[in-house]
Short mmCIF file of C-alpha atoms in Angstrom, two decimals:
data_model
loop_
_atom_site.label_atom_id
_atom_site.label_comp_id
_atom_site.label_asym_id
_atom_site.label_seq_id
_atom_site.Cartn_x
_atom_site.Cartn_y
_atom_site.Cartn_z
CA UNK A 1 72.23 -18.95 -49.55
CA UNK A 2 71.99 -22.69 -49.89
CA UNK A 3 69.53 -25.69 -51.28
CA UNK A 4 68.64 -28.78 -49.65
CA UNK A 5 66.27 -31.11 -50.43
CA UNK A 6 65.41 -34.61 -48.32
CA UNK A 7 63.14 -36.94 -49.80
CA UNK A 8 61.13 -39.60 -48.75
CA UNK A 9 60.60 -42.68 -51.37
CA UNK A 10 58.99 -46.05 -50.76
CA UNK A 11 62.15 -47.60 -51.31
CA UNK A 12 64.59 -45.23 -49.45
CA UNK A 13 65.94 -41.57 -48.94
CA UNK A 14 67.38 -39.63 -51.59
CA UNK A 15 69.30 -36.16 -49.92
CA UNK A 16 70.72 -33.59 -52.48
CA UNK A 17 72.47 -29.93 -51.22
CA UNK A 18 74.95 -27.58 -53.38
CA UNK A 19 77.95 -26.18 -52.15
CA UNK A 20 78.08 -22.68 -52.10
CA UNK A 21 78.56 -20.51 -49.06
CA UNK A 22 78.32 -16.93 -49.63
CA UNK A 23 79.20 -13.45 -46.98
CA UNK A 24 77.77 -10.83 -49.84
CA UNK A 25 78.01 -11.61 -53.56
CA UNK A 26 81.81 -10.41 -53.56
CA UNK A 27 82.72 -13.50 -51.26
CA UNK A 28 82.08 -17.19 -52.07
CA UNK A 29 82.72 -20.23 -51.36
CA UNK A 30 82.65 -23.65 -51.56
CA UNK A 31 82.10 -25.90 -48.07
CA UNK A 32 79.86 -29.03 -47.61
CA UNK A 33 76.52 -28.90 -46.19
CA UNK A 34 76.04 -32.70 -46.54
CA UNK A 35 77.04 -35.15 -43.48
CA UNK A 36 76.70 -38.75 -42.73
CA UNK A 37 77.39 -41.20 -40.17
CA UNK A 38 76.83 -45.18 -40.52
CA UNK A 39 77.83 -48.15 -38.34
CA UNK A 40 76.69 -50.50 -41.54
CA UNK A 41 73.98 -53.11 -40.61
CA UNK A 42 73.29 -51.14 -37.31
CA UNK A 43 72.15 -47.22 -38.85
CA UNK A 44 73.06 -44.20 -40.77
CA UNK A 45 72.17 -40.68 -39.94
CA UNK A 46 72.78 -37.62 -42.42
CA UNK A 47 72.30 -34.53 -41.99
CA UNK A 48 71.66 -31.26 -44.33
CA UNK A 49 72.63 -27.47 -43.43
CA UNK A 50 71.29 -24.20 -43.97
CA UNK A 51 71.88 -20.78 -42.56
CA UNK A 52 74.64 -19.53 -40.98
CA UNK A 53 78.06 -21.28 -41.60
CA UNK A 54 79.74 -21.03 -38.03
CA UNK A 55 77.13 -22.01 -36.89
CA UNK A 56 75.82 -25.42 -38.57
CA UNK A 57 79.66 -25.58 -38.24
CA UNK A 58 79.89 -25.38 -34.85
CA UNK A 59 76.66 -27.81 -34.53
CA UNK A 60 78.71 -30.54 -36.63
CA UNK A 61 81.78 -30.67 -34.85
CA UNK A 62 80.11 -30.69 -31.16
CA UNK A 63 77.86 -33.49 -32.57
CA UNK A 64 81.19 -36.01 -33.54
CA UNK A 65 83.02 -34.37 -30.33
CA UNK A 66 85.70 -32.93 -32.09
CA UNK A 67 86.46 -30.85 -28.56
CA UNK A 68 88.14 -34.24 -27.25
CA UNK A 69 91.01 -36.10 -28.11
CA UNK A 70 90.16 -38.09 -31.32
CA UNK A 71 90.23 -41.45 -28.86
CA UNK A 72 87.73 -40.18 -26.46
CA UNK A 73 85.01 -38.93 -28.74
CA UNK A 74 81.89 -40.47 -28.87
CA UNK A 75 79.42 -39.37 -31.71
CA UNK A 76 76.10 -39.09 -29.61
CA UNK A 77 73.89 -39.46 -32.88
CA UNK A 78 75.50 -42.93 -33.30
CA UNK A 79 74.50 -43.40 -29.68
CA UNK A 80 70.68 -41.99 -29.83
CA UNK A 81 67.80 -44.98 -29.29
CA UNK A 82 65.88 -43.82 -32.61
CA UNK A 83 66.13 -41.67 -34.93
CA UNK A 84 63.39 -39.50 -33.04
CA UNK A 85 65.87 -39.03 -30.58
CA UNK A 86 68.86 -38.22 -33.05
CA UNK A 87 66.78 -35.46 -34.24
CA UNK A 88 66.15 -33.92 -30.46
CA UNK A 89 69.73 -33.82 -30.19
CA UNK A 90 70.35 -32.33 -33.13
CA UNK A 91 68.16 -29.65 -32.06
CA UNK A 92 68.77 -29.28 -28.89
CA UNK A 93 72.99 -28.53 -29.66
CA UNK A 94 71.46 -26.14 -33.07
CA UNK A 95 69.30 -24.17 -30.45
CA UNK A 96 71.74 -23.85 -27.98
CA UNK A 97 74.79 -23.05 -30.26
CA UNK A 98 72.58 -19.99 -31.77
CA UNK A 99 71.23 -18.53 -28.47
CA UNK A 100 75.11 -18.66 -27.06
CA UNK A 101 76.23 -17.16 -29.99
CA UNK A 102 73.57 -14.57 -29.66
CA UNK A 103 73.82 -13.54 -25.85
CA UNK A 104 77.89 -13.23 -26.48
CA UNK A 105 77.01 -10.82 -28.95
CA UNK A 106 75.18 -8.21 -27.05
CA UNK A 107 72.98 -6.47 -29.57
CA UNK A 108 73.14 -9.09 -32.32
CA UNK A 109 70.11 -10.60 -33.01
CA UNK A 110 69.74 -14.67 -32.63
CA UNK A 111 68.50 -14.72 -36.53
CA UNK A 112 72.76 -13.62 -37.90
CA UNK A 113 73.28 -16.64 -35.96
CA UNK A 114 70.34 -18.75 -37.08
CA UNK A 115 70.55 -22.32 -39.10
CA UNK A 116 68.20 -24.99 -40.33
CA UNK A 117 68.51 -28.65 -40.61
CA UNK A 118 67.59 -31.68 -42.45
CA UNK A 119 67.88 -35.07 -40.47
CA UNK A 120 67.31 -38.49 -42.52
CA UNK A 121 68.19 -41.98 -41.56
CA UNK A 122 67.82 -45.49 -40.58
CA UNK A 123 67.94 -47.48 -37.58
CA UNK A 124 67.87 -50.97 -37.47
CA UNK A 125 64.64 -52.51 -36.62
CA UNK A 126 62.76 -48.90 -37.48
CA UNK A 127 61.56 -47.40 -39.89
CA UNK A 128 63.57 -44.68 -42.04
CA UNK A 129 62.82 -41.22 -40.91
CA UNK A 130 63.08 -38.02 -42.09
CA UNK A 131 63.24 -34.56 -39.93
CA UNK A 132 63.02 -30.74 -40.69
CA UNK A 133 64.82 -29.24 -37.51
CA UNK A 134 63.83 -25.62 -36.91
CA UNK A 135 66.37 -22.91 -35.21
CA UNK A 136 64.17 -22.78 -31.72
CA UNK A 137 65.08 -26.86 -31.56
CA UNK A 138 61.73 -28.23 -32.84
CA UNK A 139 61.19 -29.81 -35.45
CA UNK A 140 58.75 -31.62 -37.90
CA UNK A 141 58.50 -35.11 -39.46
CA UNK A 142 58.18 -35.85 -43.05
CA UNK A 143 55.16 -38.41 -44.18
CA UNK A 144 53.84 -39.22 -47.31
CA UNK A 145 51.66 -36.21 -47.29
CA UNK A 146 54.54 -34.24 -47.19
CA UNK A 147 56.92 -36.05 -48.64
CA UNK A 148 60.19 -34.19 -48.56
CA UNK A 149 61.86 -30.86 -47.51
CA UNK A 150 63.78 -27.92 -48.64
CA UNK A 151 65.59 -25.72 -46.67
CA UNK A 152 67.11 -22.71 -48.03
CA UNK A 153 66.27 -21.29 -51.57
CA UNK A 154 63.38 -23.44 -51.45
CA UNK A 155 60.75 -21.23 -53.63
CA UNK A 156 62.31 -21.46 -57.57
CA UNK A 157 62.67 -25.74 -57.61
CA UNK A 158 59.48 -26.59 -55.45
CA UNK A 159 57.47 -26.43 -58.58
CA UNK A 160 58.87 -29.28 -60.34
CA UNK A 161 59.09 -31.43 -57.07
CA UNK A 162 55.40 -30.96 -56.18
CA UNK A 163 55.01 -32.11 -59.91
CA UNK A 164 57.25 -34.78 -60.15
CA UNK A 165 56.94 -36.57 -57.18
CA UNK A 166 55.69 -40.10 -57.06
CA UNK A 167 56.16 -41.96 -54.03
CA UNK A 168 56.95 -45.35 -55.75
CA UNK A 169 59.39 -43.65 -58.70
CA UNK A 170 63.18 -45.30 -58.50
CA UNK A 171 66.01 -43.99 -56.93
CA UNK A 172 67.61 -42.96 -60.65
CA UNK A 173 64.37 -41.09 -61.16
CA UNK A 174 63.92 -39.15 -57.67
CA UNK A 175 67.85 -38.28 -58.77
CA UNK A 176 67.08 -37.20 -62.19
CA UNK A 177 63.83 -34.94 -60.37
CA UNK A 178 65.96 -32.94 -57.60
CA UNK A 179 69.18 -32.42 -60.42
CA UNK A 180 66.00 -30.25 -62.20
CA UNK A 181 65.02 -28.98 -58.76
CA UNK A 182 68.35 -27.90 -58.46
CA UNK A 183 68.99 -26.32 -62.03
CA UNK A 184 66.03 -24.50 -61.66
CA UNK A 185 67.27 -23.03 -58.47
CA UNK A 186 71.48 -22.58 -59.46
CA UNK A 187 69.52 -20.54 -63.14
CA UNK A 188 67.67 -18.11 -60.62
CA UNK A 189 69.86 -17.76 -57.44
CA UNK A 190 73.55 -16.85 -57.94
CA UNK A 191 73.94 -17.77 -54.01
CA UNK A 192 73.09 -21.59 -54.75
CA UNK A 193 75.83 -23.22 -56.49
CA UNK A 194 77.51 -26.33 -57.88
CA UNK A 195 79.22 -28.67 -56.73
CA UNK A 196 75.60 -30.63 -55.53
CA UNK A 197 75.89 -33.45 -53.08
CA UNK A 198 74.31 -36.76 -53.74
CA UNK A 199 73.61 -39.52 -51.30
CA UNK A 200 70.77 -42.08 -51.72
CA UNK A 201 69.98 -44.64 -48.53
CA UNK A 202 68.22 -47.64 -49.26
CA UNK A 203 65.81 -48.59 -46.88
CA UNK A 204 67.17 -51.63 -44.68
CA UNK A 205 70.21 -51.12 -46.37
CA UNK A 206 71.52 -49.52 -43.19
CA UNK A 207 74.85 -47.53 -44.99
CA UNK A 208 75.07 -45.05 -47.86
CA UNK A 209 73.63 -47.18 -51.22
CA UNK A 210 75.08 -44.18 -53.83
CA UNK A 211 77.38 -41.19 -52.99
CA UNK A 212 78.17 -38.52 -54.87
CA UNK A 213 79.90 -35.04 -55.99
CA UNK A 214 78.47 -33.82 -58.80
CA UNK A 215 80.45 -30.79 -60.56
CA UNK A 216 79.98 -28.41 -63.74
CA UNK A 217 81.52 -31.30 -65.46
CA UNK A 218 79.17 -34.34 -64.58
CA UNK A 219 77.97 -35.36 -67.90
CA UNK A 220 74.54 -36.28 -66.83
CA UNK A 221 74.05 -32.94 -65.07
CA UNK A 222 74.59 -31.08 -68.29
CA UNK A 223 73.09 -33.65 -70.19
CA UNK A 224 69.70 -33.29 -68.01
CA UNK A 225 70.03 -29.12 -68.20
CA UNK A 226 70.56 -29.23 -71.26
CA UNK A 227 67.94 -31.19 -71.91
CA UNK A 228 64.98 -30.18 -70.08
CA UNK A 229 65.04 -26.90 -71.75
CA UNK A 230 64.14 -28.60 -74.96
CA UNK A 231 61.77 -31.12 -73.19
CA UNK A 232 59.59 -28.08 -71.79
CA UNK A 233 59.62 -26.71 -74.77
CA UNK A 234 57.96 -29.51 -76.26
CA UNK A 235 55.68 -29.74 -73.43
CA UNK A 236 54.46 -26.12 -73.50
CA UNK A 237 53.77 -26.89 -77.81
CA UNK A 238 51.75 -29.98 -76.53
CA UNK A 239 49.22 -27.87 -74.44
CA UNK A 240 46.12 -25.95 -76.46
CA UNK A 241 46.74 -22.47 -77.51
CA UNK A 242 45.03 -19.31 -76.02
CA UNK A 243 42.18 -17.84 -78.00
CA UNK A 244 41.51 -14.46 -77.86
CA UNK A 245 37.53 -15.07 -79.62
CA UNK A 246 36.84 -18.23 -77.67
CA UNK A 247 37.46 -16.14 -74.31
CA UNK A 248 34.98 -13.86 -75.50
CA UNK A 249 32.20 -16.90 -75.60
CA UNK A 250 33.12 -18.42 -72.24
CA UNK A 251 30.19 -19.19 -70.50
CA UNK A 252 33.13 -18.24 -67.28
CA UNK A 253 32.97 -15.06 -68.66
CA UNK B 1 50.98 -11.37 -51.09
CA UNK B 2 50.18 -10.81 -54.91
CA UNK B 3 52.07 -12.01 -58.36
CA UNK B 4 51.83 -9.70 -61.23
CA UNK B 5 54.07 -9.88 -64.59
CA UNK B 6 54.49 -7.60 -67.51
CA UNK B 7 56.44 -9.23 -70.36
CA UNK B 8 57.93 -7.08 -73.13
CA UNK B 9 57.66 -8.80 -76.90
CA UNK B 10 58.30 -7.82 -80.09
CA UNK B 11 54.69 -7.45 -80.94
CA UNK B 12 53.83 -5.63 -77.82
CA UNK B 13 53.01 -6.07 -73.94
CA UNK B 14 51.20 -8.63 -71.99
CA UNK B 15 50.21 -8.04 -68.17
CA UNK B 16 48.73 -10.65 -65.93
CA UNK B 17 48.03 -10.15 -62.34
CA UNK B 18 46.36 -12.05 -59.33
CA UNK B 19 43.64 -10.15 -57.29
CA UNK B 20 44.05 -12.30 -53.60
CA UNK B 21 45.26 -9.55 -51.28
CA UNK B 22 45.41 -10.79 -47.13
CA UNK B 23 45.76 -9.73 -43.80
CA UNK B 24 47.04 -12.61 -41.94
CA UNK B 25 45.66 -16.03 -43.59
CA UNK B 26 42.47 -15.59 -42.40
CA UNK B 27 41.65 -12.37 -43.34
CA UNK B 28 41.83 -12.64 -47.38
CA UNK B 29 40.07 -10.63 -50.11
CA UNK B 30 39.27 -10.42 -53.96
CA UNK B 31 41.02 -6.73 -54.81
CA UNK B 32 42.04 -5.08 -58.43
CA UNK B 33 45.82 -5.06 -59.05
CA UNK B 34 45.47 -3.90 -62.70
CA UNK B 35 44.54 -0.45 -63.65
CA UNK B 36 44.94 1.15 -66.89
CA UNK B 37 43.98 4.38 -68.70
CA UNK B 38 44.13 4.70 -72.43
CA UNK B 39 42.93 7.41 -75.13
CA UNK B 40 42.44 5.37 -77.54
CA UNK B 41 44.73 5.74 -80.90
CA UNK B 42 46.96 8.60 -78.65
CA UNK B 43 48.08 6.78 -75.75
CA UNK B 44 47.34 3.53 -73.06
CA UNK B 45 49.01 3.28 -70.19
CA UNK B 46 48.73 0.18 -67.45
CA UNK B 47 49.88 -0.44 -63.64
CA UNK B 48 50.00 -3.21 -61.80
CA UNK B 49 51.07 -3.05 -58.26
CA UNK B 50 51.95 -5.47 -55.55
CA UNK B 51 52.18 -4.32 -51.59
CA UNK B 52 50.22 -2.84 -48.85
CA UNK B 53 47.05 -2.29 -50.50
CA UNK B 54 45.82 1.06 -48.69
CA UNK B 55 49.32 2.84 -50.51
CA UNK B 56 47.91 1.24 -54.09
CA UNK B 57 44.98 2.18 -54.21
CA UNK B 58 45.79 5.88 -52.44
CA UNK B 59 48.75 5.77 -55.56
CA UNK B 60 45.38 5.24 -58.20
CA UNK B 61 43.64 7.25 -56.47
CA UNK B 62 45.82 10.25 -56.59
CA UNK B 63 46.95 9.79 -60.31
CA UNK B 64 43.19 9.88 -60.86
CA UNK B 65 42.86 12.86 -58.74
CA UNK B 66 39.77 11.25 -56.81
CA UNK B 67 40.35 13.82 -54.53
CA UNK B 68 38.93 16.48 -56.69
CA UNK B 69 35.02 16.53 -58.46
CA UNK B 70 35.06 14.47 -61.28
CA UNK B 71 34.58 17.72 -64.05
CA UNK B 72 37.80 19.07 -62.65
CA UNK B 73 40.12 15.85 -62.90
CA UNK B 74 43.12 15.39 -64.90
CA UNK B 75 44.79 11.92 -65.30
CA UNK B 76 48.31 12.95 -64.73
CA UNK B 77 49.28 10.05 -67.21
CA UNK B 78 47.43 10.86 -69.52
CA UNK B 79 49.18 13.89 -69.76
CA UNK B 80 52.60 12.92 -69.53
CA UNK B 81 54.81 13.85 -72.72
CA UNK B 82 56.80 10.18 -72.52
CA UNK B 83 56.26 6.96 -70.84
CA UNK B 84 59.53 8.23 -69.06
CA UNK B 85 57.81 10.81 -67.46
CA UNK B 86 54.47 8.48 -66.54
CA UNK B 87 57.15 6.45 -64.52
CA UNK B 88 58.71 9.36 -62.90
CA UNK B 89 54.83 10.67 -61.89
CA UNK B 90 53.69 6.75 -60.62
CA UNK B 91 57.26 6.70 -58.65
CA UNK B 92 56.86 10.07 -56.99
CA UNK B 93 53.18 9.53 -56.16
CA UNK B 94 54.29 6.08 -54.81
CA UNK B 95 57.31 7.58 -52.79
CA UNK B 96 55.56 10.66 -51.19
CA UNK B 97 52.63 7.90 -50.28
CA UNK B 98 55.08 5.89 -48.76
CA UNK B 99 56.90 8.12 -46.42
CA UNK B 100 53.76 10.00 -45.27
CA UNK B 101 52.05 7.28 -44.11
CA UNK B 102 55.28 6.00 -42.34
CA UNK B 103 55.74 9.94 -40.88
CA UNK B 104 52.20 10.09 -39.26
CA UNK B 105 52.34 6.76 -37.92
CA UNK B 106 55.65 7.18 -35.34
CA UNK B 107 57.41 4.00 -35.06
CA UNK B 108 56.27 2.22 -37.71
CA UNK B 109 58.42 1.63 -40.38
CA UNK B 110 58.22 2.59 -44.06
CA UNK B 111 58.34 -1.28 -44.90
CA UNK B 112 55.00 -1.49 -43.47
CA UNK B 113 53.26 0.66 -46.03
CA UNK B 114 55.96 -0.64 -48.88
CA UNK B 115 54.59 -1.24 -52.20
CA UNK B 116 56.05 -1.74 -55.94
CA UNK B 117 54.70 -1.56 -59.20
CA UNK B 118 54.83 -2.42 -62.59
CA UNK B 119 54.06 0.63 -65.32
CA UNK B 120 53.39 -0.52 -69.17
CA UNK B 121 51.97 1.48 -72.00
CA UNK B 122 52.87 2.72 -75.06
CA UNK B 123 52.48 6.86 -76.60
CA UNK B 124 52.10 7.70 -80.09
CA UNK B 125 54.53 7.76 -82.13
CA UNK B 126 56.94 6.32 -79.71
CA UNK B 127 58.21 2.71 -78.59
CA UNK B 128 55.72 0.44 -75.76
CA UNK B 129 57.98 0.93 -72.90
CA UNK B 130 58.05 -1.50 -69.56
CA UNK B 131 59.06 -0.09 -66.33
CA UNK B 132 59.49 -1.22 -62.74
CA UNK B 133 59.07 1.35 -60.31
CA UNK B 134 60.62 0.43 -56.76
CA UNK B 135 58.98 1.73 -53.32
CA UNK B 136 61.60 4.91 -53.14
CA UNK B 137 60.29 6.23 -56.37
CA UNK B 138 63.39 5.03 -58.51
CA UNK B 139 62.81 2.78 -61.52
CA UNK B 140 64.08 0.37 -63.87
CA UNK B 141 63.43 0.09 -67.57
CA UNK B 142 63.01 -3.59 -69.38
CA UNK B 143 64.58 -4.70 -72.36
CA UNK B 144 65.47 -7.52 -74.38
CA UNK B 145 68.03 -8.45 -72.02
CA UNK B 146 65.60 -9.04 -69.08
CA UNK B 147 62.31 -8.57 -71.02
CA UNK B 148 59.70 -9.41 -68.61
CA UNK B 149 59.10 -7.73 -64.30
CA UNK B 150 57.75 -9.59 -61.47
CA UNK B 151 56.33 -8.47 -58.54
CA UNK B 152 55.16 -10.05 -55.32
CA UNK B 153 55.73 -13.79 -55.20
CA UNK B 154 57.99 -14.12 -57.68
CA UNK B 155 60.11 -17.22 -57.28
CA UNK B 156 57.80 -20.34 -57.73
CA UNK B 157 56.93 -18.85 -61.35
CA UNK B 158 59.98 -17.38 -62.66
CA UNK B 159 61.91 -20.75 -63.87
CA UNK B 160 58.69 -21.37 -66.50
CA UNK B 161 59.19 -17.99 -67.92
CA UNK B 162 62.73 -17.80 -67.86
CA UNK B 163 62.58 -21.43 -69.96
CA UNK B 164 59.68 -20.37 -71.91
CA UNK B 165 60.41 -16.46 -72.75
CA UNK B 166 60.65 -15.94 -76.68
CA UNK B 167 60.65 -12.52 -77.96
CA UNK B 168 58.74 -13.10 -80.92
CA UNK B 169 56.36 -15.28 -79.62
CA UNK B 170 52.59 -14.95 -80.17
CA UNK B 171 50.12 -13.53 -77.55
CA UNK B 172 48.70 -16.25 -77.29
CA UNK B 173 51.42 -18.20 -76.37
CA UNK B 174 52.52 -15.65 -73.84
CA UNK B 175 49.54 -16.21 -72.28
CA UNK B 176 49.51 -19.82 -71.75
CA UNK B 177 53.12 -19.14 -70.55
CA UNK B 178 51.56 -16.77 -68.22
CA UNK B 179 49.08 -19.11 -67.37
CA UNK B 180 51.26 -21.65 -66.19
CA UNK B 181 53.94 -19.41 -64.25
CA UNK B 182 50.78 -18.30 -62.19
CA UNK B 183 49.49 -22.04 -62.35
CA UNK B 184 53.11 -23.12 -60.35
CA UNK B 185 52.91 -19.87 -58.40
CA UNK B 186 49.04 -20.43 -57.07
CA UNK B 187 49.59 -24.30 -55.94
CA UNK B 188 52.48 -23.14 -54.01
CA UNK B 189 51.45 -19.37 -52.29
CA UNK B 190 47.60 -19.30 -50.88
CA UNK B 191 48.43 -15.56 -50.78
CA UNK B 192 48.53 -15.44 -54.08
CA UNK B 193 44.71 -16.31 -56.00
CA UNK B 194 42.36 -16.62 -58.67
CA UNK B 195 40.52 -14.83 -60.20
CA UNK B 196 43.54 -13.42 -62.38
CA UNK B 197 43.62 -10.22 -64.90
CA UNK B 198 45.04 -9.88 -68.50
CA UNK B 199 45.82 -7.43 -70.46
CA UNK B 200 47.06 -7.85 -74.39
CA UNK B 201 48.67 -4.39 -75.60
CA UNK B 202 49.36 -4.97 -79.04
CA UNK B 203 52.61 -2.83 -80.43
CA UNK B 204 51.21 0.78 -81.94
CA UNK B 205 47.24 -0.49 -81.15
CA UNK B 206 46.82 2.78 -78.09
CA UNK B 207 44.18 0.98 -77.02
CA UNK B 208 43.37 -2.41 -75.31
CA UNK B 209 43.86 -5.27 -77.74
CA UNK B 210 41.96 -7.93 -75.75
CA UNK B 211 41.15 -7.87 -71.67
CA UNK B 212 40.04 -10.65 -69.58
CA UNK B 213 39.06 -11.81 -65.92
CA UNK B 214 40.19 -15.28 -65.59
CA UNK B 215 38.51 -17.00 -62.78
CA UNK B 216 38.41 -20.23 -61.90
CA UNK B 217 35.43 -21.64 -63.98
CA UNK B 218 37.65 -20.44 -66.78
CA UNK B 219 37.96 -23.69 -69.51
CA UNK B 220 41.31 -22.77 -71.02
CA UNK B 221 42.82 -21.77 -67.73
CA UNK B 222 41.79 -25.37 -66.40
CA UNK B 223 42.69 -27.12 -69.60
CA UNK B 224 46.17 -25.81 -69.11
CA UNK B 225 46.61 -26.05 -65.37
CA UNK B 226 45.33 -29.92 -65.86
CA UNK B 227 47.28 -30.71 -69.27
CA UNK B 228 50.66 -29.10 -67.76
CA UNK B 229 51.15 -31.79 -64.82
CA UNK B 230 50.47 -34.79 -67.77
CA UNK B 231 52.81 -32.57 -70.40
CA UNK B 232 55.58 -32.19 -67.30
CA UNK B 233 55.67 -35.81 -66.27
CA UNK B 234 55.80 -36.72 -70.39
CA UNK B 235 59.14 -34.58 -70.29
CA UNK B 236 60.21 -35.49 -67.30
CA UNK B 237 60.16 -39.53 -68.72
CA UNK B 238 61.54 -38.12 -72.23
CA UNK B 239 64.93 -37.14 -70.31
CA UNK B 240 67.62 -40.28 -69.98
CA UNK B 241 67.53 -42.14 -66.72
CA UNK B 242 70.37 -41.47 -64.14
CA UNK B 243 72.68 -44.09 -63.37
CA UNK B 244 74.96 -45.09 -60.63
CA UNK B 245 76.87 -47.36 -62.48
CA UNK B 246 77.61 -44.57 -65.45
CA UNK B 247 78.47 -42.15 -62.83
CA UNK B 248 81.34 -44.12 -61.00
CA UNK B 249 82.93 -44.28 -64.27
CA UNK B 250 82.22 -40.98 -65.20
CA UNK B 251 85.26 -38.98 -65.50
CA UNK B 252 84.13 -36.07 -63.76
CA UNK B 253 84.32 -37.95 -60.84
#
């Protein structure tokens, strides 16, 4: 399986995905699902990936070209208007790379082949924006009613998000809520796994503002892990007990 | 959908279960998931189930041989030697409901008349025993390695419980735990709703120790579900910021 999360802040984008890649629980592995392009002071554009590996694969490397000589490619989301139309490309190539996939395998059915994205970025001028591109080649924008979105394992960390969102929080805090989205998610799904992949975008700042691999061995991961354990466990002390007489007297009851 | 747990503790069982059962989102329904049977000072024995809801209630229905006039019933569980045996009755019920429904109906599959369900109770003289019974009739046992079941919508919920399980905690604390895994579980799934059902088995009591419907007039129930956001974002603050200064020199990187 996979987790990605892309969140919209007042003051930027913060994108977070693990790592692991798995063909049954016998067979893992560890390949990036977290892209970016930037011509600095002009746009970035990154992109998360969920679903089926040859296929976001596939969807990435016909996106930068990589069929021509290194010379003669030309990176069509760098070339895209807005960002609106970044993310119609994006879903046009995803759509098309899953139905060809799926009528050169006779019976196979388009959903082995199917894959979900995440688009986020800047372009001068505009506004940042922030995508959820479907498998059929649609897809839906983020606003601050819905403020961010998970693709992937998204059911064990939405919790905490839907909690600890705040549209004005900082950047170090919007990090410090998707490493427990995350933890939540690597404690309950095996399939989800470290290393996680950071990047925050700054709005207007037009190229990556923070990049990062975290590992097992990031101190602040751990330190966070760790320490939320203890910090619910405080939290769940703070709230009144149950009682078992004053049930019984409920006027609810 | 549905969410029902049954959590295995040192002094005994708690079950909790939603009642919102749907057919298609605008078709929903206030339905029992929680059924239980007890002699008291001999024997009590609970279900909970989660899945098409024409197989539950047929499974209840059967064990309480509805079929027959109510002089010439016998509660099959309440004649079982061992709770091994009230598992092995509930999973062959279950099964044999299962595959004649999918055998009369041609092409529609077993899924579509799936169900699962969670058996709890406790027999004289012997140890409160916790069992999940799958849709082919098979079933697992709980124990202190994995002391608590889920069924239905599981995900959104499970992280709280997993942090918050203690074996010898108090009811009432399990309850508030249950309380808020159902809390995270309802704001994310409108398949799953209030009111909810609990049911305190206390260890060697045979009988109910304290039942409840929970709806949503209930005080404690919105004392908790309004205290937890406040408590969360307390902990949330309590854990150190992250910084991207700290991290470039961290040397994990």
């Amino acid at each position: 399986m996979t987790y990605c999360v892309g969140m919209m802040l007042d003051r930027g984008l913060v994108l977070m995905s693990d790592t692991r890649t798995n063909s049954g629980v016998d067979n893992i592995s560890v390949f990036r699902k977290m892209f970016h392009w930037s011509v600095p002071g002009e746009r970035i554009v990154a992109v998360l990936t969920a679903g089926n590996l040859a296929t976001t694969q596939s969807v990435v490397s016909q996106l930068e070209e990589r069929n021509k000589a290194p010379s003669e490619r030309q990176n069509s989301l760098l070339e895209a208007p807005t960002m609106f139309q970044v993310a119609t490309v994006v879903g046009d190539v995803l759509r098309d790379t899953i139905a060809s996939r799926a009528s050169n395998n006779g019976q196979a059915a388009a959903s082995t082949f199917s894959a979900s994205m995440i688009v986020a970025g800047q372009i001068e001028g505009m506004e940042p924006r922030l995508f959820l591109v479907y498998p059929e080649g649609n897809f839906i924008e983020a606003s601050f009613d819905t403020p961010f979105f998970q693709i992937g394992e998204t059911k064990y960390g939405r919790p905490i998000l839907i909690r600890g969102y705040d549209r004005d929080m900082s950047f170090e805090s919007a990090v410090k809520l998707l490493m427990l989205s995350f933890d939540s998610t690597l404690k309950a799904n095996l399939s989800v796994g470290l290393p996680l992949d950071l990047l925050v975008i700054e709005r207007d700042g037009l190229e990556p503002l923070h990049e990062r691999r975290i590992d097992g061995g990031n101190r602040y991961f751990q330190t966070v892990s760790a320490g939320w354990g203890e910090a619910l466990k405080k939290a769940f002390l703070s709230l009144p007990e149950y009682a078992f007489d004053e049930q019984a007297r409920s006027p609810s009851q």
